[in-house]
Amino acid sequence: MTFSTEIQAYWQQFCQASGTDPETPYGAFAFGNTEAMADELAHLVLQGKKTGTSSGYELYFLPGETETVPQIGQIDIVLDGREQPVGVIQNIAITVLPFKEVSDEQARKEGEGDLSLDYWRRVHIEFFKPYYAEVNLEFSEETQVLYEEFKVIYPN
C-alpha cells in the first residue's frame, strides 16, 4: 500500500520517537464515512474516549476486497477527515461476535453519543445497513461484527 507523503513522514516521526523499526507494517485510515465523522471520531480517540471500533466481519471476505482482517498488535495511523495523520493506535484485542451480542462495555468503549448500548445499536444499524445492501447482503441482529479494542501509542 502506498501512502501520501504526509502519512509517510508521520510514520517516520512516530518510529523515531518510539524506537519502532520503520519497516514495521502499518496501516492508515479514518473512522466513519464522512469528513465530519472522521474528525469527530479522531478527536475522541486522541482524548482517550474512543478505545474501540467495530466493522462488518463478512465484508472482509468479499471477492475483490483488499482490506485484511484486523489483528492483535496491528498498528495504524488515525487520519482526520482531510486524510491527515493525527495519531497512532495499536490493537490490543479482537473479538468476532453477532451484532446482538455487543456488550454495554464494548459500546461504551466506542466513545460515541451518550455511550449507551442503545445509542451504539441505533447508529451502527444505520451505518452498517447501506454497506451490506450495496453488496446484496442483509444486515441483521445475527450479522457478525469484528470488534477491535485499541490503545493510542502516539502521541502519548
Coordinates of C-alpha atoms in Angstrom, one line a residue:
M1 CA 0.0 0.0 0.0
T2 CA 1.3 3.4 -0.9
F3 CA 0.7 6.3 1.5
S4 CA 0.8 10.0 1.0
T5 CA 4.0 12.0 1.7
E6 CA 2.3 13.4 4.9
I7 CA 1.4 9.9 6.2
Q8 CA 4.9 8.5 5.4
A9 CA 6.5 11.5 7.2
Y10 CA 4.2 11.0 10.2
W11 CA 5.2 7.3 10.3
Q12 CA 8.9 8.2 10.3
Q13 CA 8.3 10.7 13.1
F14 CA 6.4 8.1 15.1
C15 CA 9.2 5.5 14.5
Q16 CA 11.9 7.9 15.6
A17 CA 10.0 9.0 18.8
S18 CA 9.0 5.4 19.8
G19 CA 12.0 3.4 18.6
T20 CA 9.8 1.4 16.2
D21 CA 11.5 -0.2 13.2
P22 CA 10.4 1.9 10.2
E23 CA 10.0 -1.4 8.3
T24 CA 7.2 -2.5 10.7
P25 CA 3.9 -2.9 8.7
Y26 CA 1.3 -0.3 9.4
G27 CA -2.0 1.0 8.0
A28 CA -3.7 4.3 7.9
F29 CA -7.4 5.0 8.0
A30 CA -10.1 7.5 9.1
F31 CA -13.0 6.3 11.2
G32 CA -16.5 6.7 9.8
N33 CA -17.7 7.6 6.3
T34 CA -17.8 11.4 6.2
E35 CA -15.2 14.1 6.8
A36 CA -17.1 15.4 9.9
M37 CA -17.5 11.9 11.4
A38 CA -13.8 11.2 10.8
D39 CA -12.8 14.5 12.6
E40 CA -15.2 13.8 15.5
L41 CA -14.0 10.2 16.0
A42 CA -10.3 11.0 15.6
H43 CA -10.8 13.6 18.3
L44 CA -12.5 11.1 20.6
V45 CA -9.5 8.7 20.0
L46 CA -7.0 11.4 21.0
Q47 CA -9.0 12.3 24.1
G48 CA -8.9 8.6 25.1
K49 CA -12.7 8.4 25.0
K50 CA -12.8 6.1 21.9
T51 CA -10.8 2.9 22.5
G52 CA -12.9 0.5 20.4
T53 CA -14.4 0.2 16.9
S54 CA -16.5 -2.3 15.0
S55 CA -16.8 -3.4 11.4
G56 CA -18.8 -5.9 9.4
Y57 CA -16.8 -9.1 9.6
E58 CA -18.0 -10.8 6.5
L59 CA -17.3 -7.7 4.4
Y60 CA -13.5 -8.5 4.7
F61 CA -14.1 -11.7 2.7
L62 CA -16.0 -10.4 -0.3
P63 CA -14.5 -11.1 -3.8
G64 CA -12.0 -8.4 -4.7
E65 CA -11.8 -7.0 -1.1
T66 CA -8.2 -5.9 -0.4
E67 CA -8.6 -4.8 3.2
T68 CA -7.3 -7.5 5.5
V69 CA -8.9 -8.7 8.8
P70 CA -7.5 -6.6 11.7
Q71 CA -5.1 -8.4 14.0
I72 CA -4.0 -8.0 17.6
G73 CA -0.8 -5.9 17.7
Q74 CA -1.7 -4.2 14.4
I75 CA -0.5 -0.6 14.2
D76 CA -2.5 2.1 12.3
I77 CA -2.2 5.8 11.8
V78 CA -5.5 7.5 12.5
L79 CA -6.5 10.1 9.9
D80 CA -8.8 13.1 10.2
G81 CA -11.5 14.0 7.7
R82 CA -8.9 15.5 5.4
E83 CA -6.8 12.3 5.5
Q84 CA -4.1 14.0 7.6
P85 CA -2.5 11.9 10.3
V86 CA -3.4 12.7 13.9
G87 CA -2.2 9.7 16.0
V88 CA -1.1 6.1 16.0
I89 CA -3.1 3.2 17.6
Q90 CA -2.4 -0.4 18.3
N91 CA -4.9 -3.2 18.5
I92 CA -4.9 -4.9 21.9
A93 CA -8.0 -7.2 21.5
I94 CA -10.1 -8.6 18.6
T95 CA -13.5 -10.2 19.0
V96 CA -15.9 -11.5 16.4
L97 CA -19.4 -11.8 17.7
P98 CA -23.0 -11.4 16.5
F99 CA -24.2 -7.8 16.4
K100 CA -26.9 -8.6 19.0
E101 CA -24.1 -9.7 21.5
V102 CA -22.1 -6.5 21.5
S103 CA -21.9 -5.6 25.2
D104 CA -22.6 -2.4 27.1
E105 CA -18.8 -2.2 27.8
Q106 CA -17.9 -2.5 24.1
A107 CA -20.5 0.1 23.2
R108 CA -19.1 2.5 25.8
K109 CA -15.5 1.9 24.5
E110 CA -16.6 3.2 21.1
G111 CA -16.9 6.5 22.9
E112 CA -19.8 7.9 20.8
G113 CA -23.0 9.7 21.7
D114 CA -24.2 9.0 25.3
L115 CA -22.0 5.9 25.5
S116 CA -25.1 3.6 25.8
L117 CA -25.6 0.3 24.1
D118 CA -29.0 1.6 22.8
Y119 CA -27.2 4.6 21.1
W120 CA -24.5 2.3 19.7
R121 CA -27.0 -0.1 18.3
R122 CA -29.1 2.6 16.6
V123 CA -26.2 4.4 14.9
H124 CA -24.4 1.2 13.9
I125 CA -27.6 -0.3 12.3
E126 CA -27.8 2.9 10.3
F127 CA -24.1 2.7 9.5
F128 CA -23.9 -0.9 8.5
K129 CA -27.1 -1.5 6.6
P130 CA -26.2 0.5 3.4
Y131 CA -22.8 -1.3 3.2
Y132 CA -24.4 -4.7 3.3
A133 CA -27.2 -3.6 0.9
E134 CA -24.5 -2.4 -1.5
V135 CA -23.1 -5.9 -1.8
N136 CA -26.5 -7.6 -1.8
L137 CA -26.3 -8.9 1.8
E138 CA -28.8 -8.4 4.5
F139 CA -27.7 -6.9 7.8
S140 CA -29.4 -8.4 10.8
E141 CA -29.0 -9.0 14.6
E142 CA -27.1 -12.2 13.7
T143 CA -24.6 -10.4 11.4
Q144 CA -21.0 -11.0 12.6
V145 CA -19.2 -7.9 13.9
L146 CA -15.5 -7.6 14.2
Y147 CA -14.8 -5.6 17.4
E148 CA -11.3 -4.0 17.8
E149 CA -10.1 -2.6 21.1
F150 CA -7.0 -0.4 20.8
K151 CA -4.8 2.0 22.6
V152 CA -3.2 5.2 21.5
I153 CA 0.6 4.8 21.3
Y154 CA 1.4 8.2 19.6
P155 CA 1.2 10.9 20.6
N156 CA 1.1 9.6 24.2

